[in-house]
PDB file of C-alpha atoms in Angstrom:
ATOM      1  CA  MET A   1      -0.037   0.020   0.316  1.00 49.00           C
ATOM      2  CA  PHE A   2       2.718   2.490   0.847  1.00 44.00           C
ATOM      3  CA  LEU A   3       4.162   1.637  -2.621  1.00 43.00           C
ATOM      4  CA  ALA A   4       0.994   2.033  -4.110  1.00 47.00           C
ATOM      5  CA  ASP A   5       0.407   5.520  -2.143  1.00 49.00           C
ATOM      6  CA  LEU A   6       3.777   6.443  -3.250  1.00 41.00           C
ATOM      7  CA  LEU A   7       3.131   5.983  -6.636  1.00 44.00           C
ATOM      8  CA  HIS A   8      -0.273   7.444  -6.489  1.00 49.00           C
ATOM      9  CA  GLY A   9       1.326  10.806  -4.827  1.00 47.00           C
ATOM     10  CA  SER A  10       3.938  10.640  -7.638  1.00 46.00           C
ATOM     11  CA  VAL A  11       1.109  10.816 -10.083  1.00 44.00           C
ATOM     12  CA  ARG A  12      -0.497  13.706  -8.239  1.00 46.00           C
ATOM     13  CA  LEU A  13       2.820  15.542  -8.269  1.00 43.00           C
ATOM     14  CA  CYS A  14       3.445  14.816 -12.057  1.00 43.00           C
ATOM     15  CA  SER A  15       0.154  15.915 -12.667  1.00 45.00           C
ATOM     16  CA  ALA A  16       0.561  19.404 -11.901  1.00 47.00           C
ATOM     17  CA  PRO A  17       0.262  21.682 -15.160  1.00 52.00           C
ATOM     18  CA  VAL A  18       3.751  22.199 -16.342  1.00 48.00           C
ATOM     19  CA  ASP A  19       4.752  25.872 -18.549  1.00 51.00           C
ATOM     20  CA  PRO A  20       6.953  24.857 -21.847  1.00 52.00           C
ATOM     21  CA  TYR A  21       7.752  28.362 -22.031  1.00 48.00           C
ATOM     22  CA  ARG A  22       9.382  28.836 -18.450  1.00 51.00           C
ATOM     23  CA  GLY A  23      12.524  26.898 -19.426  1.00 52.00           C
ATOM     24  CA  GLN A  24      13.094  29.114 -22.621  1.00 52.00           C
ATOM     25  CA  GLU A  25      12.502  32.383 -20.368  1.00 53.00           C
ATOM     26  CA  GLN A  26      15.266  31.521 -17.758  1.00 55.00           C
ATOM     27  CA  SER A  27      17.369  30.220 -20.499  1.00 54.00           C
ATOM     28  CA  VAL A  28      16.922  33.640 -22.358  1.00 45.00           C
ATOM     29  CA  ARG A  29      17.658  35.699 -19.086  1.00 54.00           C
ATOM     30  CA  GLU A  30      20.713  33.553 -18.319  1.00 53.00           C
ATOM     31  CA  ASP A  31      21.962  34.608 -22.018  1.00 52.00           C
ATOM     32  CA  LEU A  32      21.635  38.162 -21.336  1.00 47.00           C
ATOM     33  CA  SER A  33      23.445  38.021 -18.226  1.00 53.00           C
ATOM     34  CA  MET A  34      26.169  36.354 -19.675  1.00 53.00           C
ATOM     35  CA  THR A  35      26.282  38.717 -22.899  1.00 52.00           C
ATOM     36  CA  PRO A  36      28.854  41.517 -22.241  1.00 54.00           C
ATOM     37  CA  THR A  37      28.355  45.376 -22.423  1.00 56.00           C
ATOM     38  CA  PRO A  38      29.014  46.495 -25.813  1.00 58.00           C
ATOM     39  CA  ALA A  39      32.247  49.211 -25.767  1.00 59.00           C
ATOM     40  CA  LEU A  40      31.456  52.575 -26.367  1.00 59.00           C
ATOM     41  CA  PRO A  41      32.901  54.142 -29.726  1.00 68.00           C
ATOM     42  CA  MET A  42      36.646  55.385 -29.100  1.00 69.00           C
ATOM     43  CA  TRP A  43      35.574  59.289 -29.566  1.00 64.00           C
ATOM     44  CA  LEU A  44      32.753  58.885 -26.934  1.00 64.00           C
ATOM     45  CA  GLU A  45      35.503  57.196 -24.471  1.00 67.00           C
ATOM     46  CA  VAL A  46      38.274  60.334 -25.373  1.00 65.00           C
ATOM     47  CA  LEU A  47      35.248  62.952 -24.798  1.00 65.00           C
ATOM     48  CA  LYS A  48      34.533  61.220 -22.111  1.00 70.00           C
ATOM     49  CA  ALA A  49      38.190  61.252 -20.407  1.00 72.00           C
ATOM     50  CA  VAL A  50      38.479  65.013 -21.243  1.00 66.00           C
ATOM     51  CA  ALA A  51      35.296  66.415 -20.283  1.00 73.00           C
ATOM     52  CA  PRO A  52      36.361  67.517 -16.763  1.00 80.00           C
ATOM     53  CA  LEU A  53      39.250  69.468 -18.638  1.00 72.00           C
ATOM     54  CA  ILE A  54      37.140  70.944 -21.140  1.00 76.00           C
ATOM     55  CA  ALA A  55      34.622  71.917 -18.523  1.00 78.00           C
ATOM     56  CA  ALA A  56      37.486  73.483 -16.282  1.00 76.00           C
ATOM     57  CA  LEU A  57      38.798  75.204 -19.541  1.00 76.00           C
ATOM     58  CA  LEU A  58      35.124  76.820 -20.209  1.00 77.00           C
ATOM     59  CA  ALA A  59      34.557  78.016 -16.622  1.00 79.00           C
ATOM     60  CA  ALA A  60      38.514  79.482 -17.161  1.00 75.00           C
ATOM     61  CA  GLY A  61      37.712  81.180 -20.060  1.00 77.00           C
ATOM     62  CA  VAL A  62      34.139  82.628 -19.321  1.00 74.00           C
ATOM     63  CA  GLY A  63      35.580  83.788 -15.696  1.00 75.00           C
ATOM     64  CA  ALA A  64      38.344  85.381 -17.817  1.00 76.00           C
ATOM     65  CA  TRP A  65      35.786  87.001 -19.914  1.00 76.00           C
ATOM     66  CA  VAL A  66      33.677  88.636 -17.479  1.00 72.00           C
ATOM     67  CA  ALA A  67      36.846  89.810 -15.380  1.00 74.00           C
ATOM     68  CA  HIS A  68      37.962  91.417 -18.882  1.00 75.00           C
ATOM     69  CA  LYS A  69      34.422  92.763 -19.377  1.00 72.00           C
ATOM     70  CA  PHE A  70      34.427  94.360 -15.818  1.00 70.00           C
ATOM     71  CA  GLY A  71      37.379  95.490 -16.176  1.00 75.00           C
ATOM     72  CA  THR A  72      36.874  97.294 -19.543  1.00 78.00           C
ATOM     73  CA  ILE A  73      33.894  98.817 -17.904  1.00 80.00           C
ATOM     74  CA  GLN A  74      35.598 100.144 -14.938  1.00 78.00           C
ATOM     75  CA  ALA A  75      38.658 101.994 -17.425  1.00 75.00           C
ATOM     76  CA  GLY A  76      35.744 103.174 -18.919  1.00 78.00           C
ATOM     77  CA  ILE A  77      34.115 104.620 -15.925  1.00 82.00           C
ATOM     78  CA  ALA A  78      37.515 105.681 -14.672  1.00 78.00           C
ATOM     79  CA  ARG A  79      38.222 107.389 -18.112  1.00 81.00           C
ATOM     80  CA  GLN A  80      34.668 109.492 -17.867  1.00 80.00           C
ATOM     81  CA  GLN A  81      35.029 110.323 -13.986  1.00 78.00           C
ATOM     82  CA  ALA A  82      38.686 111.737 -15.141  1.00 78.00           C
ATOM     83  CA  GLU A  83      37.399 113.697 -18.384  1.00 79.00           C
ATOM     84  CA  THR A  84      34.509 114.959 -15.682  1.00 76.00           C
ATOM     85  CA  ALA A  85      37.056 115.997 -13.490  1.00 78.00           C
ATOM     86  CA  ARG A  86      39.007 117.599 -16.233  1.00 79.00           C
ATOM     87  CA  ALA A  87      36.096 119.450 -17.525  1.00 75.00           C
ATOM     88  CA  ALA A  88      35.463 120.943 -13.729  1.00 76.00           C
ATOM     89  CA  ALA A  89      38.486 122.178 -13.438  1.00 75.00           C
ATOM     90  CA  ALA A  90      39.037 124.101 -16.586  1.00 75.00           C
ATOM     91  CA  THR A  91      35.123 125.477 -15.599  1.00 79.00           C
ATOM     92  CA  ALA A  92      37.171 126.854 -12.369  1.00 78.00           C
ATOM     93  CA  LYS A  93      39.845 127.815 -14.161  1.00 78.00           C
ATOM     94  CA  ASN A  94      37.844 129.988 -16.746  1.00 82.00           C
ATOM     95  CA  LYS A  95      35.583 131.521 -13.805  1.00 87.00           C
ATOM     96  CA  LEU A  96      38.587 132.543 -11.805  1.00 85.00           C
ATOM     97  CA  LYS A  97      40.460 133.975 -14.875  1.00 86.00           C
ATOM     98  CA  LEU A  98      36.976 136.064 -15.682  1.00 89.00           C
ATOM     99  CA  ASP A  99      36.596 136.916 -12.037  1.00 91.00           C
ATOM    100  CA  LEU A 100      40.072 138.747 -12.132  1.00 91.00           C
ATOM    101  CA  PHE A 101      39.416 140.123 -15.427  1.00 92.00           C
ATOM    102  CA  ASP A 102      36.266 141.701 -14.091  1.00 93.00           C
ATOM    103  CA  ARG A 103      38.410 142.982 -11.053  1.00 93.00           C
ATOM    104  CA  ARG A 104      41.388 144.398 -13.013  1.00 93.00           C
ATOM    105  CA  LEU A 105      39.094 145.996 -15.723  1.00 93.00           C
ATOM    106  CA  ALA A 106      37.068 147.557 -12.703  1.00 93.00           C
ATOM    107  CA  ILE A 107      40.373 149.514 -11.828  1.00 94.00           C
ATOM    108  CA  TYR A 108      41.183 150.369 -15.320  1.00 94.00           C
ATOM    109  CA  GLU A 109      38.046 151.944 -15.925  1.00 93.00           C
ATOM    110  CA  ALA A 110      38.095 153.935 -12.396  1.00 92.00           C
ATOM    111  CA  SER A 111      41.564 155.209 -13.362  1.00 91.00           C
ATOM    112  CA  ILE A 112      40.544 156.564 -17.165  1.00 90.00           C
ATOM    113  CA  GLN A 113      37.640 157.977 -15.108  1.00 89.00           C
ATOM    114  CA  THR A 114      39.271 160.284 -12.709  1.00 87.00           C
ATOM    115  CA  LEU A 115      41.676 161.134 -15.334  1.00 86.00           C
ATOM    116  CA  ALA A 116      39.103 162.006 -17.850  1.00 84.00           C
ATOM    117  CA  SER A 117      36.707 163.687 -15.268  1.00 83.00           C
ATOM    118  CA  THR A 118      39.881 165.946 -14.251  1.00 80.00           C
ATOM    119  CA  ILE A 119      40.882 166.963 -17.559  1.00 75.00           C
ATOM    120  CA  LEU A 120      37.417 167.893 -18.720  1.00 76.00           C
ATOM    121  CA  ARG A 121      36.953 169.965 -15.093  1.00 72.00           C
ATOM    122  CA  ASP A 122      34.053 167.544 -14.684  1.00 66.00           C
ATOM    123  CA  GLU A 123      31.797 168.560 -11.399  1.00 69.00           C
ATOM    124  CA  LYS A 124      31.906 165.343 -10.158  1.00 73.00           C
ATOM    125  CA  ALA A 125      36.100 164.922 -10.292  1.00 76.00           C
ATOM    126  CA  GLU A 126      36.792 164.693  -7.090  1.00 78.00           C
ATOM    127  CA  GLU A 127      34.043 161.742  -6.558  1.00 84.00           C
ATOM    128  CA  ALA A 128      36.103 160.132  -9.311  1.00 85.00           C
ATOM    129  CA  ASP A 129      39.351 160.390  -7.543  1.00 84.00           C
ATOM    130  CA  TRP A 130      38.037 158.970  -4.393  1.00 85.00           C
ATOM    131  CA  ALA A 131      36.519 156.154  -6.349  1.00 87.00           C
ATOM    132  CA  PHE A 132      40.008 155.455  -7.631  1.00 89.00           C
ATOM    133  CA  ARG A 133      41.685 155.867  -4.467  1.00 89.00           C
ATOM    134  CA  LYS A 134      39.309 153.020  -3.103  1.00 89.00           C
ATOM    135  CA  LYS A 135      40.349 150.804  -6.170  1.00 90.00           C
ATOM    136  CA  LEU A 136      44.035 151.708  -5.658  1.00 89.00           C
ATOM    137  CA  GLU A 137      43.686 149.700  -2.049  1.00 87.00           C
ATOM    138  CA  VAL A 138      43.517 146.456  -3.975  1.00 90.00           C
ATOM    139  CA  ALA A 139      44.984 146.909  -7.042  1.00 92.00           C
ATOM    140  CA  GLN A 140      48.567 145.750  -5.247  1.00 89.00           C
ATOM    141  CA  TRP A 141      47.059 142.237  -4.858  1.00 91.00           C
ATOM    142  CA  LEU A 142      46.022 142.251  -8.577  1.00 92.00           C
ATOM    143  CA  PHE A 143      48.727 143.301 -10.837  1.00 92.00           C
ATOM    144  CA  ASP A 144      52.463 143.012 -10.397  1.00 90.00           C
ATOM    145  CA  LYS A 145      54.668 145.559  -8.879  1.00 91.00           C
ATOM    146  CA  SER A 146      54.996 147.694 -11.926  1.00 90.00           C
ATOM    147  CA  VAL A 147      51.452 148.577 -12.192  1.00 92.00           C
ATOM    148  CA  PHE A 148      50.888 149.397  -8.818  1.00 93.00           C
ATOM    149  CA  ASP A 149      54.013 151.757  -8.628  1.00 93.00           C
ATOM    150  CA  PHE A 150      52.370 153.169 -11.764  1.00 94.00           C
ATOM    151  CA  LEU A 151      48.943 153.980 -10.330  1.00 94.00           C
ATOM    152  CA  HIS A 152      50.145 154.969  -7.063  1.00 92.00           C
ATOM    153  CA  LYS A 153      53.273 156.686  -7.343  1.00 92.00           C
ATOM    154  CA  GLU A 154      52.391 158.208 -10.561  1.00 93.00           C
ATOM    155  CA  LEU A 155      48.808 158.512 -11.329  1.00 92.00           C
ATOM    156  CA  TRP A 156      47.628 159.314  -7.996  1.00 92.00           C
ATOM    157  CA  THR A 157      50.918 161.921  -6.983  1.00 92.00           C
ATOM    158  CA  ALA A 158      49.750 163.681 -10.478  1.00 91.00           C
ATOM    159  CA  LEU A 159      46.392 163.745  -9.121  1.00 90.00           C
ATOM    160  CA  VAL A 160      47.378 165.161  -5.701  1.00 89.00           C
ATOM    161  CA  ARG A 161      49.551 167.596  -7.247  1.00 90.00           C
ATOM    162  CA  TYR A 162      46.537 168.868  -9.813  1.00 89.00           C
ATOM    163  CA  ARG A 163      44.066 169.426  -6.769  1.00 87.00           C
ATOM    164  CA  GLU A 164      46.815 171.226  -4.959  1.00 88.00           C
ATOM    165  CA  ALA A 165      47.427 173.547  -8.094  1.00 88.00           C
ATOM    166  CA  GLN A 166      44.004 173.891  -8.144  1.00 86.00           C
ATOM    167  CA  SER A 167      43.033 174.857  -4.774  1.00 86.00           C
ATOM    168  CA  GLU A 168      45.881 177.317  -4.658  1.00 88.00           C
ATOM    169  CA  HIS A 169      44.593 179.230  -7.780  1.00 85.00           C
ATOM    170  CA  GLN A 170      41.167 179.280  -6.491  1.00 84.00           C
ATOM    171  CA  GLY A 171      42.643 180.728  -3.002  1.00 86.00           C
ATOM    172  CA  ALA A 172      45.251 183.365  -4.670  1.00 83.00           C
ATOM    173  CA  ILE A 173      44.659 187.236  -3.889  1.00 86.00           C
ATOM    174  CA  ASP A 174      46.945 189.168  -5.793  1.00 86.00           C
ATOM    175  CA  PRO A 175      47.312 189.053  -9.568  1.00 87.00           C
ATOM    176  CA  GLN A 176      50.944 187.604  -9.851  1.00 88.00           C
ATOM    177  CA  THR A 177      50.132 184.852  -7.263  1.00 88.00           C
ATOM    178  CA  ARG A 178      46.860 184.126  -8.821  1.00 87.00           C
ATOM    179  CA  LYS A 179      49.040 183.958 -12.193  1.00 89.00           C
ATOM    180  CA  ASP A 180      51.621 181.726 -10.893  1.00 88.00           C
ATOM    181  CA  ALA A 181      48.767 179.372  -9.253  1.00 87.00           C
ATOM    182  CA  ARG A 182      47.256 179.573 -12.604  1.00 90.00           C
ATOM    183  CA  GLU A 183      50.457 178.059 -14.622  1.00 92.00           C
ATOM    184  CA  ALA A 184      51.302 175.823 -11.901  1.00 90.00           C
ATOM    185  CA  TRP A 185      47.649 174.008 -12.122  1.00 88.00           C
ATOM    186  CA  LYS A 186      47.710 174.167 -15.824  1.00 89.00           C
ATOM    187  CA  ALA A 187      51.125 172.429 -15.749  1.00 91.00           C
ATOM    188  CA  ALA A 188      49.580 169.607 -13.611  1.00 89.00           C
ATOM    189  CA  ARG A 189      46.701 169.278 -15.807  1.00 88.00           C
ATOM    190  CA  GLN A 190      49.182 168.601 -19.142  1.00 90.00           C
ATOM    191  CA  ALA A 191      50.804 166.245 -16.297  1.00 90.00           C
ATOM    192  CA  LEU A 192      47.465 164.643 -15.918  1.00 88.00           C
ATOM    193  CA  HIS A 193      47.017 164.461 -19.858  1.00 88.00           C
ATOM    194  CA  ALA A 194      50.237 163.001 -20.639  1.00 91.00           C
ATOM    195  CA  LEU A 195      49.623 159.934 -18.574  1.00 91.00           C
ATOM    196  CA  GLU A 196      46.656 158.399 -20.614  1.00 89.00           C
ATOM    197  CA  PRO A 197      48.805 156.711 -23.324  1.00 91.00           C
ATOM    198  CA  ARG A 198      50.909 155.208 -20.436  1.00 92.00           C
ATOM    199  CA  LEU A 199      47.820 153.942 -19.140  1.00 92.00           C
ATOM    200  CA  ASN A 200      46.323 152.081 -21.887  1.00 91.00           C
ATOM    201  CA  GLU A 201      50.083 150.934 -22.216  1.00 93.00           C
ATOM    202  CA  VAL A 202      50.333 149.635 -18.347  1.00 93.00           C
ATOM    203  CA  PHE A 203      47.276 147.818 -18.422  1.00 94.00           C
ATOM    204  CA  ALA A 204      47.210 146.407 -21.857  1.00 92.00           C
ATOM    205  CA  PRO A 205      48.822 142.860 -21.150  1.00 91.00           C
ATOM    206  CA  TYR A 206      45.909 142.480 -18.397  1.00 91.00           C
ATOM    207  CA  LEU A 207      43.416 143.158 -20.221  1.00 89.00           C
ATOM    208  CA  ARG A 208      44.037 141.456 -23.390  1.00 80.00           C
ATOM    209  CA  GLN A 209      41.557 138.516 -24.330  1.00 68.00           C
ATOM    210  CA  GLU A 210      43.707 135.224 -24.956  1.00 62.00           C
ATOM    211  CA  GLY A 211      42.291 133.793 -28.306  1.00 48.00           C
TER     212      GLY A 211
END
C-alpha cells in the first residue's frame, strides 16, 4: 500500500501543469546576463576622459571674459570720471580768470574815469578821485609791482598835485600869485593828460583777452 500511495502521490505531483515557455525564459535571461556590455566608440571614450578638462577650461575662459569685460567697464568709468574732473577744473579755472579780469577792468575804468573827469574839469571829478583811491587799495593784490607803482606813484601823485594847484589858484588873492598858481595848475593838468597813453600801455597786457 505504501508503494501504491507513493506511486499515487507521484502521479499527483506529476499531474501538476507544466509551463512549456518557463525554461526558455530562464535560458534567455541567463544568456542576457552573460552577454558582455558593448564598448563605447573611441571618440566617446576620449570625450568622456577630457570632459572635466574641457569644463574647467570653459569655466576659466568665461571667468577671464567676465573679468576682462568688468575691467573694461571700470576703465571706461574711470576715464569718464577723469574727463568730468578735467572739465570741472577747466570751468573753475576759466571762472577764476573771468573774475580776475572783471576786477582788473574795474580798476582800469576807475583810473580812466578820474583822469578824464580831471582833464575835462567835471563837477564830479573829486568823487571820481576817491573812487579811484578805493580801487587803488586792492590793485596791489591784482597786478604786479610795476602796475601798482604806476597807479600809486605816478597817477595818484599827479592827481594830488593837480588838486593842490587847483586849490592854490582858487585861493590866490593878488594878481601875480594868482597868475603863478594858474600856470602851476595848467602844468599839473598837462602832466595828467600825458599819463593817459601810459595808462593804456600799462593795463594792456592784463586786459587783452586770450584767443
